[in-house]
Short mmCIF file of N, CA, C and O in Angstrom, two decimals:
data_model
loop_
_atom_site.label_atom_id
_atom_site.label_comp_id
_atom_site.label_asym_id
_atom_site.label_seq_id
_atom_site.Cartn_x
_atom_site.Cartn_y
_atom_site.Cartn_z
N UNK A 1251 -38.19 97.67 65.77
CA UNK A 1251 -37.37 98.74 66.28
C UNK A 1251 -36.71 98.25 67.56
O UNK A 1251 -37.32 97.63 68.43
N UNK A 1252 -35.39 98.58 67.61
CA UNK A 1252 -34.73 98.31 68.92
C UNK A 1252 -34.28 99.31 69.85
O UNK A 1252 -33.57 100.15 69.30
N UNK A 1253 -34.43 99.47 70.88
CA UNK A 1253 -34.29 100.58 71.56
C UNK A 1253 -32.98 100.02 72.32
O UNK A 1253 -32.98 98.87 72.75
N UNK A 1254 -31.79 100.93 72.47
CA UNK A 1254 -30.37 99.88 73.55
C UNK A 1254 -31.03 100.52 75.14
O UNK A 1254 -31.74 101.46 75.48
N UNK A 1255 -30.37 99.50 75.76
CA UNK A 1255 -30.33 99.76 77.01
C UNK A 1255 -29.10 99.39 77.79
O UNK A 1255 -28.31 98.58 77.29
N UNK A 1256 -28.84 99.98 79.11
CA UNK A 1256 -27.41 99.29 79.50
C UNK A 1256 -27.29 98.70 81.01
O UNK A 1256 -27.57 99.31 82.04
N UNK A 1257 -26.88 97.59 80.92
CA UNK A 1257 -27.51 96.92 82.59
C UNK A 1257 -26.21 97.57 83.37
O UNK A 1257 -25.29 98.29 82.99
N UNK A 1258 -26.51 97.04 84.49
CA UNK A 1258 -25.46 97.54 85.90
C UNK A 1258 -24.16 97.36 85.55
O UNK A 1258 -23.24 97.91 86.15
N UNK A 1259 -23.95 96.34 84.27
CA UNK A 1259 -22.50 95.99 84.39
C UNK A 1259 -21.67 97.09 83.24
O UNK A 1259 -20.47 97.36 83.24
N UNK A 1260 -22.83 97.63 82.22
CA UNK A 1260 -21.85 98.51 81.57
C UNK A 1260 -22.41 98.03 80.48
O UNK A 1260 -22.68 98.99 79.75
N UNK A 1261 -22.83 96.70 79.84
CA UNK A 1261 -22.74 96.21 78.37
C UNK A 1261 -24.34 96.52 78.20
O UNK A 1261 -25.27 96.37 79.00
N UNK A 1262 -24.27 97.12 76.53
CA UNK A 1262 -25.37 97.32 75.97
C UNK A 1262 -25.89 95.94 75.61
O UNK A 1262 -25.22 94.98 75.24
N UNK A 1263 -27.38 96.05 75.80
CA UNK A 1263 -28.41 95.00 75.40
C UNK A 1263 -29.45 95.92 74.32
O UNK A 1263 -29.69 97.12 74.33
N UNK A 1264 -29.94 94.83 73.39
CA UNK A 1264 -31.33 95.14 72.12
C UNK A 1264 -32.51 95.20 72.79
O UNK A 1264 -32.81 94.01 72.84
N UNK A 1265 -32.97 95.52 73.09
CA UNK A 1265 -34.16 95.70 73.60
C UNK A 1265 -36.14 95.60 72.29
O UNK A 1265 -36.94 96.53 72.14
N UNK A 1266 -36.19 94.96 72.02
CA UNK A 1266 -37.52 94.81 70.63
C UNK A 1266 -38.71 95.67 71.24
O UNK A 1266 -39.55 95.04 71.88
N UNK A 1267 -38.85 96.80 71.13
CA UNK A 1267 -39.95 97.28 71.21
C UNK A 1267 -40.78 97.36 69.87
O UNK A 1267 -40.44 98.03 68.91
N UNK A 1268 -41.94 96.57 69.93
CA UNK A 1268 -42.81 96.50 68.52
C UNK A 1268 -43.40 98.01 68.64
O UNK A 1268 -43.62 98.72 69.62
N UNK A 1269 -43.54 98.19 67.38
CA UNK A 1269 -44.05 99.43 66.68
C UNK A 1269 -45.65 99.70 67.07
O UNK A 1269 -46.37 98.73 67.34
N UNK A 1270 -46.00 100.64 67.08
CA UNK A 1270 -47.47 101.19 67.85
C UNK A 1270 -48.34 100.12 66.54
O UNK A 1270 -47.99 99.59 65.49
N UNK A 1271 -49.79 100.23 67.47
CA UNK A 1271 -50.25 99.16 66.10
C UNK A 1271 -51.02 99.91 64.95
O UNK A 1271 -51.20 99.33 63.88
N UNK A 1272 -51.44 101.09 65.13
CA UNK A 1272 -52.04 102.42 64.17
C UNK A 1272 -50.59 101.92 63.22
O UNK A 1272 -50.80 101.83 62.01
N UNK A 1273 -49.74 101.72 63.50
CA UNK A 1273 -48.74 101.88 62.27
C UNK A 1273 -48.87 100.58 61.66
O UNK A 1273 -49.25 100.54 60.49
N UNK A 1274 -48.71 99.89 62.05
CA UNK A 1274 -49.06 98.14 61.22
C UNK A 1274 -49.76 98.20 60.44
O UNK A 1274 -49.53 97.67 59.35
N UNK A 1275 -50.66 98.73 60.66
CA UNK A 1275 -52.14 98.36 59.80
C UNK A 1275 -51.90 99.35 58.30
O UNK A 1275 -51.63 100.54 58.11
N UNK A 1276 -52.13 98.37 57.57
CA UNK A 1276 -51.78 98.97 55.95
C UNK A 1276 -53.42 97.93 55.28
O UNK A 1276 -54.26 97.10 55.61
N UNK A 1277 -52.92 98.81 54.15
CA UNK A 1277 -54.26 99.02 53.48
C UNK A 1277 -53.81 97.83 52.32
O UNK A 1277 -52.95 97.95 51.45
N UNK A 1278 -54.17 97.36 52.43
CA UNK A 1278 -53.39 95.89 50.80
C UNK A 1278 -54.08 97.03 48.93
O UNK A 1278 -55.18 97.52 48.68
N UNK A 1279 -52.74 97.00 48.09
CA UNK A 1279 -53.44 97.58 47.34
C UNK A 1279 -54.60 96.89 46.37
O UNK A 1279 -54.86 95.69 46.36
N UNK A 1280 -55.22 97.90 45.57
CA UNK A 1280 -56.75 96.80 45.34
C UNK A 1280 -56.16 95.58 44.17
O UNK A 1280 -55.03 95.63 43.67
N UNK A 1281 -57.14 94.54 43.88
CA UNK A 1281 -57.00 93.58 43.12
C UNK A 1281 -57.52 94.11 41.64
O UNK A 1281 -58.57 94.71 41.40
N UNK A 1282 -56.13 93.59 40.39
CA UNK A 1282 -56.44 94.04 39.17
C UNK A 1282 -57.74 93.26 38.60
O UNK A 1282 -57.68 92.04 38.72
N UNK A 1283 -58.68 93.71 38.11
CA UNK A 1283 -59.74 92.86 37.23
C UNK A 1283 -59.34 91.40 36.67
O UNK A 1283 -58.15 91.37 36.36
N UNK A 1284 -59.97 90.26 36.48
CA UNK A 1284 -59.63 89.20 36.29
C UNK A 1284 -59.56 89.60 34.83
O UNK A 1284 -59.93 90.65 34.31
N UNK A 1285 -58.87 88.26 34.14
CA UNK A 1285 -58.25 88.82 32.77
C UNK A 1285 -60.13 88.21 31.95
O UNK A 1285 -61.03 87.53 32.46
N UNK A 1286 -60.00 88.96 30.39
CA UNK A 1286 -61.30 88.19 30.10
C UNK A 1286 -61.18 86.86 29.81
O UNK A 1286 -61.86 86.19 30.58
N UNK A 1287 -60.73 86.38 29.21
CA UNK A 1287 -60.58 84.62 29.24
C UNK A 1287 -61.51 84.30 30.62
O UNK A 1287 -62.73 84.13 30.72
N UNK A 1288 -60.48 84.31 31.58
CA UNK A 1288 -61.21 83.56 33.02
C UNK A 1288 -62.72 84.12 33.14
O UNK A 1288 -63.46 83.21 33.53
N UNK A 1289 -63.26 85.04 32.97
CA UNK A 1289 -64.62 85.79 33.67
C UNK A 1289 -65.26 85.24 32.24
O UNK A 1289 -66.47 85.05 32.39
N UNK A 1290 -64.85 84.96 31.06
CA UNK A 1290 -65.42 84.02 30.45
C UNK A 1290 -65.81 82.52 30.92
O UNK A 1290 -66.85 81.88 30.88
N UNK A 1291 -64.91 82.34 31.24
CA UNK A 1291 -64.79 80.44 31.63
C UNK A 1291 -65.64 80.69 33.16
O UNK A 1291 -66.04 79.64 33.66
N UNK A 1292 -65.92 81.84 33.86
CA UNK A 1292 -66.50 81.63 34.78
C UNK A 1292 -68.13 81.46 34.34
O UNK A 1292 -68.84 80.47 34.45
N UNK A 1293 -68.46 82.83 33.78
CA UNK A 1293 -69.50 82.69 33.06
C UNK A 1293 -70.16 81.31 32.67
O UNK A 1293 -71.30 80.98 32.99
N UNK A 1294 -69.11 80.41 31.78
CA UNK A 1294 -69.56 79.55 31.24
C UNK A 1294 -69.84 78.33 32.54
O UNK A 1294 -70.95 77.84 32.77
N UNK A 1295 -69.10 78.13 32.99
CA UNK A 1295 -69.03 77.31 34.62
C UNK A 1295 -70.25 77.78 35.33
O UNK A 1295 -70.60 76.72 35.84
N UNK A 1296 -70.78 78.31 35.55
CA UNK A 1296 -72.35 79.31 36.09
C UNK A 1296 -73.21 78.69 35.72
O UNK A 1296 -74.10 78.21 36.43
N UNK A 1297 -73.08 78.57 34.27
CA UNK A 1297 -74.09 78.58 33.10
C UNK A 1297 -74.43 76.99 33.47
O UNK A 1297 -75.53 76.63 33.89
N UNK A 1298 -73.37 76.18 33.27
CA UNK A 1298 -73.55 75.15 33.60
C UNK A 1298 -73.57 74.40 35.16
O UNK A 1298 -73.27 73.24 35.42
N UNK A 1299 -73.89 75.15 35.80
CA UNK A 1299 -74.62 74.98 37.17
C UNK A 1299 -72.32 74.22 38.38
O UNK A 1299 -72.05 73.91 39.54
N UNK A 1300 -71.67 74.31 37.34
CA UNK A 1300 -70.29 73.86 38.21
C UNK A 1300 -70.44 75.09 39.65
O UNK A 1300 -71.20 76.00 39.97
N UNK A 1301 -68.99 74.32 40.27
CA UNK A 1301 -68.46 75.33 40.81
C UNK A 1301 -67.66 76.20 40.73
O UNK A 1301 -66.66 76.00 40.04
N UNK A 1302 -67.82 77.48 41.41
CA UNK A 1302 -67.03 78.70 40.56
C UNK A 1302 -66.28 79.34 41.70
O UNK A 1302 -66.99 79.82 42.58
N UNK A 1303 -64.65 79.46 41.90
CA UNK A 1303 -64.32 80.13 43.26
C UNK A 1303 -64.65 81.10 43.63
O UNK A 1303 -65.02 81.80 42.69
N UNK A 1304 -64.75 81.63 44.67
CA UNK A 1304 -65.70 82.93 44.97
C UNK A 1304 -67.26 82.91 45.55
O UNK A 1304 -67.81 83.64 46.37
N UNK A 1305 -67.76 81.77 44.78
CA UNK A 1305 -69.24 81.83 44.97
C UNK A 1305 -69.19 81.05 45.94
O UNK A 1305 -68.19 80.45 46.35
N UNK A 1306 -70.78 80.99 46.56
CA UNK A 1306 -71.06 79.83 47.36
C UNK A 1306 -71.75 79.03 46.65
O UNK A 1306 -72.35 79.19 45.59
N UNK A 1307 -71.50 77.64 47.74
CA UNK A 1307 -71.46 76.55 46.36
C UNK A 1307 -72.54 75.50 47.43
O UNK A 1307 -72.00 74.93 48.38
N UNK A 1308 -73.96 75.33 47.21
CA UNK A 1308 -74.52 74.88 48.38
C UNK A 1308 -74.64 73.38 48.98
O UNK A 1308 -75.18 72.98 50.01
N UNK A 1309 -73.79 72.57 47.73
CA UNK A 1309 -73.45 71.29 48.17
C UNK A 1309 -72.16 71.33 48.99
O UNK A 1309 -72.13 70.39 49.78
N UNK A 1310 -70.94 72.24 49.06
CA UNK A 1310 -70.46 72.07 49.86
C UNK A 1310 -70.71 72.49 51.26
O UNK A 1310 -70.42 71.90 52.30
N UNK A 1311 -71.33 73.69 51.08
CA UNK A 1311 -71.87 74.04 52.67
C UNK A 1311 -72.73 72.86 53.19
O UNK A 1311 -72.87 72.57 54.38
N UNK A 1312 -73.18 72.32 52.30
CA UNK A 1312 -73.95 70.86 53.36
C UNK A 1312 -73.06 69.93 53.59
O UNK A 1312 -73.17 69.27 54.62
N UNK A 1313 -72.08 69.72 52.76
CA UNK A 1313 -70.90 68.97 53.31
C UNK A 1313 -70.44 68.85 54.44
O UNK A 1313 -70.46 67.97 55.30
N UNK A 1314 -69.81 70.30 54.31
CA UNK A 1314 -69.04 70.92 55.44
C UNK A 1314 -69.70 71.13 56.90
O UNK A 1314 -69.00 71.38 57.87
N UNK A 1315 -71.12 71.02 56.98
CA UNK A 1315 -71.55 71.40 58.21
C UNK A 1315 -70.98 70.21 59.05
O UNK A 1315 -70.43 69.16 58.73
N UNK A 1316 -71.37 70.87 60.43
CA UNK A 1316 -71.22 69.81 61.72
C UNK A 1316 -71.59 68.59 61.48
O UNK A 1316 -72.47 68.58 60.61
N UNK A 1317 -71.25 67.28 61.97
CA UNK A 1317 -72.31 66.03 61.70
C UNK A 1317 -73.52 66.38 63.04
O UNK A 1317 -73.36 67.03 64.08
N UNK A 1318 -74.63 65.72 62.56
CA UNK A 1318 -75.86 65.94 63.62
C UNK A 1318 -75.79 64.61 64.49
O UNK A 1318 -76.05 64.45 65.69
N UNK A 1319 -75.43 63.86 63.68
CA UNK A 1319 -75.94 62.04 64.42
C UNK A 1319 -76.11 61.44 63.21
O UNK A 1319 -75.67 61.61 62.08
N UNK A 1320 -76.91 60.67 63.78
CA UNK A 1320 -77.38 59.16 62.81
C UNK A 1320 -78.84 60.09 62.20
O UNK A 1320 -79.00 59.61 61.08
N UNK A 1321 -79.76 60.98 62.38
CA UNK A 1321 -81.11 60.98 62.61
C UNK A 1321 -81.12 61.71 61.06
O UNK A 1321 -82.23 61.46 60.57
N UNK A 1322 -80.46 62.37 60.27
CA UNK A 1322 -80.74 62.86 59.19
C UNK A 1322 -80.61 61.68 57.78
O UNK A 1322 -80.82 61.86 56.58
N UNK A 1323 -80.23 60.66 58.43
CA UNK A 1323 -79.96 59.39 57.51
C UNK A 1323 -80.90 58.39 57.93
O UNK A 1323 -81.17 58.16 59.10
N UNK A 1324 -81.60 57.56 56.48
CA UNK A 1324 -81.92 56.67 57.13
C UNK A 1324 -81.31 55.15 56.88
O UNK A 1324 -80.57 54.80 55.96
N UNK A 1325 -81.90 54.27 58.08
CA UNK A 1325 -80.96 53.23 58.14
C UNK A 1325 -81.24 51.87 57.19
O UNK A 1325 -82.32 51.56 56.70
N UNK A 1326 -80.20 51.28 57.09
CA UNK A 1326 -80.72 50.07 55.83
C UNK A 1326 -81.26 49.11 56.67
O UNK A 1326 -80.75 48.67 57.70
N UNK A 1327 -82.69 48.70 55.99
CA UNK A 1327 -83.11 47.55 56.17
C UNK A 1327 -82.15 46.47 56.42
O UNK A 1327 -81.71 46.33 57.56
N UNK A 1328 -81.70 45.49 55.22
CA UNK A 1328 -80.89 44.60 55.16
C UNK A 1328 -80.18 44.32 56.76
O UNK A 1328 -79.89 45.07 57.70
N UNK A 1329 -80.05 42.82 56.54
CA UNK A 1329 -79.22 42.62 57.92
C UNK A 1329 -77.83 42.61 57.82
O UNK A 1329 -77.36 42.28 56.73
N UNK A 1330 -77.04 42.91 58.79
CA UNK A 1330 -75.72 43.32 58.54
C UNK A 1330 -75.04 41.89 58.25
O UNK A 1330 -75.64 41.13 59.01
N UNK A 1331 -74.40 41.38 57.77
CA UNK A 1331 -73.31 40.33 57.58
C UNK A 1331 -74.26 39.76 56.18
O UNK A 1331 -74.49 38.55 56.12
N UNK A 1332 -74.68 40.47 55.32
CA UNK A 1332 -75.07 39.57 53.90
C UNK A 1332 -76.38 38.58 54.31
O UNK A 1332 -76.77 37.86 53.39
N UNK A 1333 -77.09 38.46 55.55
CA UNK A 1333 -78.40 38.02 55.82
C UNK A 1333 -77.79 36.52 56.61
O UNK A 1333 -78.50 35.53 56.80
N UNK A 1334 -76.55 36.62 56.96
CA UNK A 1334 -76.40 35.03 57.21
C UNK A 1334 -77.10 34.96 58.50
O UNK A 1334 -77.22 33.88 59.08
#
């Protein structure tokens, strides 16, 4: 919304006054049911232990965490450069 205003010299200026924020806020309408095909193929993806979008998936949350350090790994014997 623009509200005019008019400076000392006479000429109108736009002025952007944003809209109260009670008015912004909208409600998204709801999501249609997935078709059956897919909630089949999800089913079956479940079944077989995959990953399925939506769910949590607990190899990636271990992925994704922070790194800690070196201390959750352990280190290789072997000497570094092939033992030379």
């Amino acid at each position: 919304m623009t509200t005019p205003t008019y400076s000392t010299t006479g000429r109108q200026r736009q002025v952007f006054v944003p809209p109260p924020v009670e008015a912004a806020v909208t409600v998204p309408p709801p999501q249609p049911p997935d078709p059956p095909i897919y909630r089949e193929m999800m089913r079956t993806w479940t079944d077989r232990g995959r990953t399925v979008p939506g769910r949590h998936d607990p190899e990636w949350a271990r992925l994704a965490e922070p790194w800690r350090g070196f201390g959750r790994f352990s280190a290789s014997q072997a000497p570094r450069g092939g033992g030379r």
